[in-house]
Structure formats: C-alpha cells, structure tokens
Coordinates of C-alpha atoms in Angstrom, one line a residue:
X485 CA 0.0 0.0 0.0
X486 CA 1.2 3.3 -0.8
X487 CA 1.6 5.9 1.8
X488 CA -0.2 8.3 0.2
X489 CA -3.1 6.2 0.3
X490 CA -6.2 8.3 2.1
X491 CA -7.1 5.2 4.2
X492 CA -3.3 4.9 5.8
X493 CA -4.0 8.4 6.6
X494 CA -7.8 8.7 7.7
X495 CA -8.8 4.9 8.7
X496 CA -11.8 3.8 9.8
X497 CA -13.2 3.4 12.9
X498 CA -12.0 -0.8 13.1
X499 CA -8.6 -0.1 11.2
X500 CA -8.0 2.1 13.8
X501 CA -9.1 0.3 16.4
X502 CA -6.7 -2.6 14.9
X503 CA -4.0 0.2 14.9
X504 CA -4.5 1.0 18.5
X505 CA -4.0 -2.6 19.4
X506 CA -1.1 -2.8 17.6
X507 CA 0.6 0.1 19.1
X508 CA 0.0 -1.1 22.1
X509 CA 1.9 -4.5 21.6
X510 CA 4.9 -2.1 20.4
X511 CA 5.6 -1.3 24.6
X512 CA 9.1 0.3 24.8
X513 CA 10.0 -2.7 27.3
X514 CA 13.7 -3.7 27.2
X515 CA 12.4 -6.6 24.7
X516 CA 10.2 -4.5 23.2
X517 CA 12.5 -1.2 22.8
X518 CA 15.2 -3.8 20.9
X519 CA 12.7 -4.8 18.3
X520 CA 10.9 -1.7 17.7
X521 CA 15.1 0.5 17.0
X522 CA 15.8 -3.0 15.2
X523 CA 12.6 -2.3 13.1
X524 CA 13.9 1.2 12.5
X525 CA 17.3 0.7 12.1
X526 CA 17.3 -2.9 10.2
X527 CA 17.2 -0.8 6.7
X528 CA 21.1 -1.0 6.9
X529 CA 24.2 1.4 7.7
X530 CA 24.2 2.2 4.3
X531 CA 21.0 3.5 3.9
X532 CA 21.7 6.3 6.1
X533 CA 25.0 7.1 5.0
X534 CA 23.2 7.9 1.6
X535 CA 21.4 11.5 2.9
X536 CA 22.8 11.8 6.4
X537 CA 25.9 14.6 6.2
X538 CA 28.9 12.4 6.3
X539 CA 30.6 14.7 8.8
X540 CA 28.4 14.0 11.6
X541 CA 25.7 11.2 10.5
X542 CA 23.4 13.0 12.6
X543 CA 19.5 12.0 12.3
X544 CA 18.4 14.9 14.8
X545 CA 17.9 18.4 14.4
X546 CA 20.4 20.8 13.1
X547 CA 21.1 24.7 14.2
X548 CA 21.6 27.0 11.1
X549 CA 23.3 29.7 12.0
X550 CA 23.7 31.2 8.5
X551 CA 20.9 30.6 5.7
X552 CA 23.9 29.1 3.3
X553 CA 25.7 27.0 6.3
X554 CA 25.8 23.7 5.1
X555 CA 24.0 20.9 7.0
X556 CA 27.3 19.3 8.4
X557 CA 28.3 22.8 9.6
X558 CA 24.7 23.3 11.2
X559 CA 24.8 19.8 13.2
X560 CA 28.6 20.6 14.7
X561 CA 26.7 24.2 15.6
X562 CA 24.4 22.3 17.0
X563 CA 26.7 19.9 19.2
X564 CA 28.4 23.7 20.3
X565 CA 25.1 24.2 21.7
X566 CA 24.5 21.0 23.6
X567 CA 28.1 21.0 25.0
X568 CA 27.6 25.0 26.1
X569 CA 24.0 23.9 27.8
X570 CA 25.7 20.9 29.4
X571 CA 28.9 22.8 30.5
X572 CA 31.1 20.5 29.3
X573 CA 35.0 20.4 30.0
X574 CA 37.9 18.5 29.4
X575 CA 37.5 17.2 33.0
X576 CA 34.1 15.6 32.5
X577 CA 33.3 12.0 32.1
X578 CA 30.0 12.3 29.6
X579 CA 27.3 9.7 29.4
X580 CA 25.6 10.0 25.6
X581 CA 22.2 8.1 26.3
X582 CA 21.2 6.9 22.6
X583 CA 24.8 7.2 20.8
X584 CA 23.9 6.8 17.2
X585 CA 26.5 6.4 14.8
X586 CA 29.3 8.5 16.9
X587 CA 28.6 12.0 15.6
X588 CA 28.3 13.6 19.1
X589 CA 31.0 11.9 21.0
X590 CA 33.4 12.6 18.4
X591 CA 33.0 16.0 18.0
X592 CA 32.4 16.6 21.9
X593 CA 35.9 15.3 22.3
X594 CA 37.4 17.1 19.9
X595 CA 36.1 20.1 20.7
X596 CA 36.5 20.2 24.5
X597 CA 38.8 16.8 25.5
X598 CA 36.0 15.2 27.7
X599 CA 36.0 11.7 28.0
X600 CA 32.7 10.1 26.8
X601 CA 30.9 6.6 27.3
X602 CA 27.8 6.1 24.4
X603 CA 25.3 3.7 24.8
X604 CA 23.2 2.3 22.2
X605 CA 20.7 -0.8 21.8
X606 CA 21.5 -1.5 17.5
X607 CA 23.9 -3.5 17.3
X608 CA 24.6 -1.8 13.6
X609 CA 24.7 1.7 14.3
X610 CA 27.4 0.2 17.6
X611 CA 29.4 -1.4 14.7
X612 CA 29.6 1.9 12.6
X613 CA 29.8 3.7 15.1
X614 CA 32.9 2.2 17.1
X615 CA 34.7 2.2 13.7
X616 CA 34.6 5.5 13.3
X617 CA 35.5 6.4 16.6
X618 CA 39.0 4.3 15.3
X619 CA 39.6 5.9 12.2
X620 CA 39.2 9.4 14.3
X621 CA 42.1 8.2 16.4
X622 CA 39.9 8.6 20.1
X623 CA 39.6 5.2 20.9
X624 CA 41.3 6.3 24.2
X625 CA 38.5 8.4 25.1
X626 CA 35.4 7.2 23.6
X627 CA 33.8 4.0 24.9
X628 CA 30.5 2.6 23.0
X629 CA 28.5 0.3 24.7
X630 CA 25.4 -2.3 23.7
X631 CA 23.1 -1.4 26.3
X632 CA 20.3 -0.8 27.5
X633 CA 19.5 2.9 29.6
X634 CA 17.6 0.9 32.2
X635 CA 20.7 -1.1 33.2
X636 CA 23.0 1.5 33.1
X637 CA 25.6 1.7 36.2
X638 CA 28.6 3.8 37.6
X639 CA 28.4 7.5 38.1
X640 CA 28.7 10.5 35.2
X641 CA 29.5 14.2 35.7
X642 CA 27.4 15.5 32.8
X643 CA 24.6 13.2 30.5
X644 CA 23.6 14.0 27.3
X645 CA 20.8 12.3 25.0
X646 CA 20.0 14.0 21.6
X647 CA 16.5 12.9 20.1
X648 CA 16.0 9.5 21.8
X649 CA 13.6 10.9 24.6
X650 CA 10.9 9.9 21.5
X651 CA 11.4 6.1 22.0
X652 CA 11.3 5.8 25.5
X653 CA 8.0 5.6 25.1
X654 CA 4.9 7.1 28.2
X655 CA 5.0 4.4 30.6
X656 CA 8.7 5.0 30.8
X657 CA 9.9 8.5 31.3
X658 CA 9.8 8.5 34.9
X659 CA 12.2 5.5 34.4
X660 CA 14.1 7.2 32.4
X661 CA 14.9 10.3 34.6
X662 CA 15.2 8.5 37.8
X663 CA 17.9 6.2 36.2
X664 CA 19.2 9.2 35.1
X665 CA 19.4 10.9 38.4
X666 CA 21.0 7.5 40.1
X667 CA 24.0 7.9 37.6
X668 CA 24.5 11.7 37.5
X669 CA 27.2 12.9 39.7
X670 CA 25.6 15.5 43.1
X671 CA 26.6 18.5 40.7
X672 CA 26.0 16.8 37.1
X673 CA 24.1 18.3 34.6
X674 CA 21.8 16.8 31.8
X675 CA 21.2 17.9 28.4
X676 CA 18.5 16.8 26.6
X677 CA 17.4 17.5 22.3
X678 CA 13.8 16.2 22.6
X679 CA 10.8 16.4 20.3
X680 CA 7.4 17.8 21.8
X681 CA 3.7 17.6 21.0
X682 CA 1.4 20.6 22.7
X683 CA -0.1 19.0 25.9
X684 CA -4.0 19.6 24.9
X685 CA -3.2 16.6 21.7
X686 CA -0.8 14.7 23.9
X687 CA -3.0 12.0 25.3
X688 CA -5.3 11.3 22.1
X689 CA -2.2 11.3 20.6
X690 CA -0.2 8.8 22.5
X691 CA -3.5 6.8 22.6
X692 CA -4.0 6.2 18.6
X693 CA -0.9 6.0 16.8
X694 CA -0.4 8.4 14.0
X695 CA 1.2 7.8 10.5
X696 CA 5.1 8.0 11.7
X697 CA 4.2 5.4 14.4
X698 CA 2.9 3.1 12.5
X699 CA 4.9 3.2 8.7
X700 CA 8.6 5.1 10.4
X701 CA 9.0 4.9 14.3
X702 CA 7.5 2.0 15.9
X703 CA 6.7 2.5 19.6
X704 CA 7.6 5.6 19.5
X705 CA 5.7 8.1 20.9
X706 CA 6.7 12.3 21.3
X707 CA 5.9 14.0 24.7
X708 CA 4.6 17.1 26.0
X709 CA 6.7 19.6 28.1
X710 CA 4.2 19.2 30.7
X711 CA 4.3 15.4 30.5
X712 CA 8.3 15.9 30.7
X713 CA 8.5 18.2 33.5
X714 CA 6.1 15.7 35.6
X715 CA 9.0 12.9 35.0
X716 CA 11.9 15.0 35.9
X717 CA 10.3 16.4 38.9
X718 CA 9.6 13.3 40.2
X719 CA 13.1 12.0 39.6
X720 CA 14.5 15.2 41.3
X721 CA 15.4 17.3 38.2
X722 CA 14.2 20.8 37.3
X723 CA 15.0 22.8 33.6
X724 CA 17.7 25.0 34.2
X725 CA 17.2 26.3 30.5
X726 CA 15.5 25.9 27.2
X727 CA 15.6 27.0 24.1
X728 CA 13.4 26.0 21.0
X729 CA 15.1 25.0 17.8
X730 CA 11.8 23.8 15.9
X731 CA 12.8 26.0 13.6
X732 CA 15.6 24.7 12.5
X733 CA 14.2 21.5 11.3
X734 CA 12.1 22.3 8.2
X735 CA 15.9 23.4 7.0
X736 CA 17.2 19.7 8.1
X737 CA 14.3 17.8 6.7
X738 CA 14.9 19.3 3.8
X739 CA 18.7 19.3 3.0
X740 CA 17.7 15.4 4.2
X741 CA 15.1 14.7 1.8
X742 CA 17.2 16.2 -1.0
X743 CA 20.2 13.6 -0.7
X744 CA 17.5 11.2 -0.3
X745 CA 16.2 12.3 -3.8
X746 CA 19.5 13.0 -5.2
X747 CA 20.3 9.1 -4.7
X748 CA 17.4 7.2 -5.9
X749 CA 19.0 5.2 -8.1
X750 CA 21.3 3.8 -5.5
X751 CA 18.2 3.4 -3.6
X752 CA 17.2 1.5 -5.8
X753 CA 20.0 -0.6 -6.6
X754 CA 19.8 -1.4 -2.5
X755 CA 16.6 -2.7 -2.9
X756 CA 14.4 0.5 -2.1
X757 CA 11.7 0.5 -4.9
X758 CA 9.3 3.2 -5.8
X759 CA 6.8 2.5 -3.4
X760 CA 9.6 2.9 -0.2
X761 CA 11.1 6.0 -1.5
X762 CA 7.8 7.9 -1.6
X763 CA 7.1 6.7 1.6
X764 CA 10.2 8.1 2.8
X765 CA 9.7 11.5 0.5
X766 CA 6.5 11.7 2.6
X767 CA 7.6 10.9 6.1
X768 CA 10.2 13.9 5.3
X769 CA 7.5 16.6 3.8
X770 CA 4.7 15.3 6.9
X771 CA 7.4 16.3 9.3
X772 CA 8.5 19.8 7.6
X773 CA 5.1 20.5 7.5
X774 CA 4.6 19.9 11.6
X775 CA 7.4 21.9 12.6
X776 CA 6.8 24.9 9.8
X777 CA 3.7 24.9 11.7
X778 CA 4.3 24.6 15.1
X779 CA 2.3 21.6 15.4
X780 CA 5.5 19.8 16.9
X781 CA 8.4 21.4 18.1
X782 CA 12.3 20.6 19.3
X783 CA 13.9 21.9 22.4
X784 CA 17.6 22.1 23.9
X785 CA 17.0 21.4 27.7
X786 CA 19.2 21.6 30.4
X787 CA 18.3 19.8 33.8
X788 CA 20.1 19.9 36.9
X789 CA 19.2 18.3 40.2
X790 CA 15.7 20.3 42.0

C-alpha cells in the first residue's frame, strides 16, 4: 500500500481500532524497545550514510546559523550548543544516552577533551559507530557500549541524550529520569534534544498511533513539556534552561530529503523501490510540515538536580 493512500492516513473506525491494538503490543520494554530500533534501524548502515551529512551522520535536528551554512556545519553548531547547555570540559566523564552512529561523541571530544561513554541498543549503528571512533584516532577516550538505559551503572558528571527521549515511550519517562538521576554525579548536569507535542493533543495522541508510528518509528511516541517536566520532577530534576530550535528543522528535513532524492537510483540498486522512497519523501514533507507549523516542536534542555 502506498503511503499516500487516504485510508493509511484517515482509517476507519475498526482499522483504527486494529491500529491501536497494535501500538499497544509495540511497549518500549527492554524486549520491546530492541525490536521496535531494530525495526527502525534494520534498513542498513548504508541507507543512512546515503542523505545523512557524512561529517556528523546526525538524524536529529540541526542549528543554522547562517541561511547558506551547510547541514554538516549546522549539526557541529548544534553539538556547540549542547556542550555550552551541558557545560562541558575537558574534566568531565560524559554519558551520551542513545549514541547513534558516533557523531556527538566525536565532535564533543574534539572540541573540549572530555571523555565520553555512548550507549546504544543496535547493534549496527554500535558497529559503525565504534569504527569511526578508530579511524578518528579517540579510541582512548570514547567507549561505546550495547546497552540498555535501564541497566546502566557507575556515576557521570554530565549526561547528554539527543533525540532519543521519542522512544522511550509514556510508561517510561519517569524510568528514564530516575535512572538518570542515580548515575548523574551530586553536581551533574543533563542535556536533553527532545521532540514535543502541545499538551491539549498529547493524550489522544499517544493513545491512537499516527502515521510516523505506524509506517517510520514504531513504539515511538513524542511527549509534551508538561508530561516531561512531571517525570523530571519526580526523579528530582528541574530545567535550568530551554531553548526552541523547531525552527531549524524544516531546513534539516529538507537538506535530508534532498540527498534522499539525489540518490534514488542507488536506492534502488539497495533494494528500495518506488513505493519505499515515496514513503520516505512523505515521512520527510509530513514532518517539515509539523514543525513549519508549530504543530510539533524541538527543544535544547538543560536539567540539573531540583
């Protein structure tokens, strides 16, 4: 089925009662969480590569600085950000919750001589990701791990998770900040890149999964500020600052869904017909289209203990 079919759009009521019961099988429990990033992430290293900057490989929101600033340029603007929010120095052991494909550590590293320990639960990005942590020579001070936030141990002086707050998933974001709390140092500080929803459409939302859920981002599920700030508050955090950078990400989307498009026939070659690539055109444009409009936005958050 195409994705620009109405009905995967607009179902009716028993296809989305069907959906409903389907998102709630996709529980972000340790089992759970594993399959739905492997579901995700199971398209391949390669695919990525393909329309993610190469500098960075990235898949979060950029910060342009300048309208011509080229989208590797924006995402190490970005990680100047984060490290400035986080106070980061070359003192600091940093925890990077949700690790990616390396782009954060290696720049935090090189840009202020922290020492960093990334967690992630795909076993492919870990295998990129720990390879390019070789080839930049910072094997010394970069540890990725295959694990799990929830079983986490040992004690950090700053934490940092960039756009993985989206698939912890509701019943799980107390969890998420209390385990952060137990590993953050008394004076740590935590910085956060997190994707909201405006509290009045939170709960219909996270009730009936909408078309990212179900074709893009299984189990995933975007929260509110309000939602947030219950779950930090309860773990003993508080937001010592925030800033919104929704819009920066029509900018990304778009420099994205052009190397997406400028690559279609190696798409294709991969085994990505037609039928996927619009699919993926219209995740892109449905996502511009939310953020142009303030109908979702992204936020830099820094938390310290309440």
């Amino acid at each position: 089925m195409s994705s620009l079919d109405p009905a995967a759009i607009n179902p009716g009521p028993l296809s989305r009662f069907a959906h409903r019961i389907l998102h709630t099988r996709r529980r972000n429990t340790p089992q759970g969480s594993r399959r739905n990033i492997h579901e995700h992430y199971n398209l391949g290293n390669d695919f990525y590569c393909l329309w993610l900057d190469p500098e960075t490989l990235l898949y979060s929101c950029a910060v342009f600085e300048r309208p011509d600033q080229t989208l590797a340029d924006a995402q190490i603007a970005k990680i100047r950000r984060v490290l400035e929010m986080a106070g980061i120095r070359p003192e600091h052991h940093v925890l990077e919750i949700g690790c990616g494909w390396g782009g954060f550590a290696i720049e935090a590293v090189r840009l202020t001589g922290c020492r960093v320990t990334g967690i992630t639960i795909s076993e492919a990005q870990l295998e990129l990701a720990q390879a390019r942590v070789q080839a930049a020579g910072l094997a010394d001070r970069i540890e990725l791990r295959l694990l799990d936030y929830r079983d986490l141990d040992g004690r950090y002086d700053r934490i940092v998770s960039i756009e993985m707050l989206e698939a912890v998933g509701h019943e799980y974001f107390e969890c998420f900040f209390r385990k952060c709390t137990g590993v953050l140092k008394p004076e740590g500080r935590l910085a956060l890149q997190v994707i909201t929803i405006p509290h009045e459409r939170y709960e219909p939302y996270r009730r009936s999964p909408d078309w990212i859920q179900k074709h893009i981002f299984p189990g995933g599920v975007l929260p509110s500020r309000e939602i947030l700030a219950t779950a930090m508050e309860t773990a003993g955090l508080r937001i010592g600052q925030a800033d919104n950078i929704g819009q920066h990400y029509p900018p990304t989307l778009r420099a994205w869904r052009e190397q997406f498009n400028a690559h279609a026939a190696d798409l294709s070659r991969m085994g990505f017909d037609t039928t996927f690539q619009r699919k993926w055109n219209y995740y892109f444009a449905y996502c511009e289209a939310g953020f142009a409009t303030g109908h979702i936005d992204d936020w830099l958050l820094a938390l310290v203990r309440r």
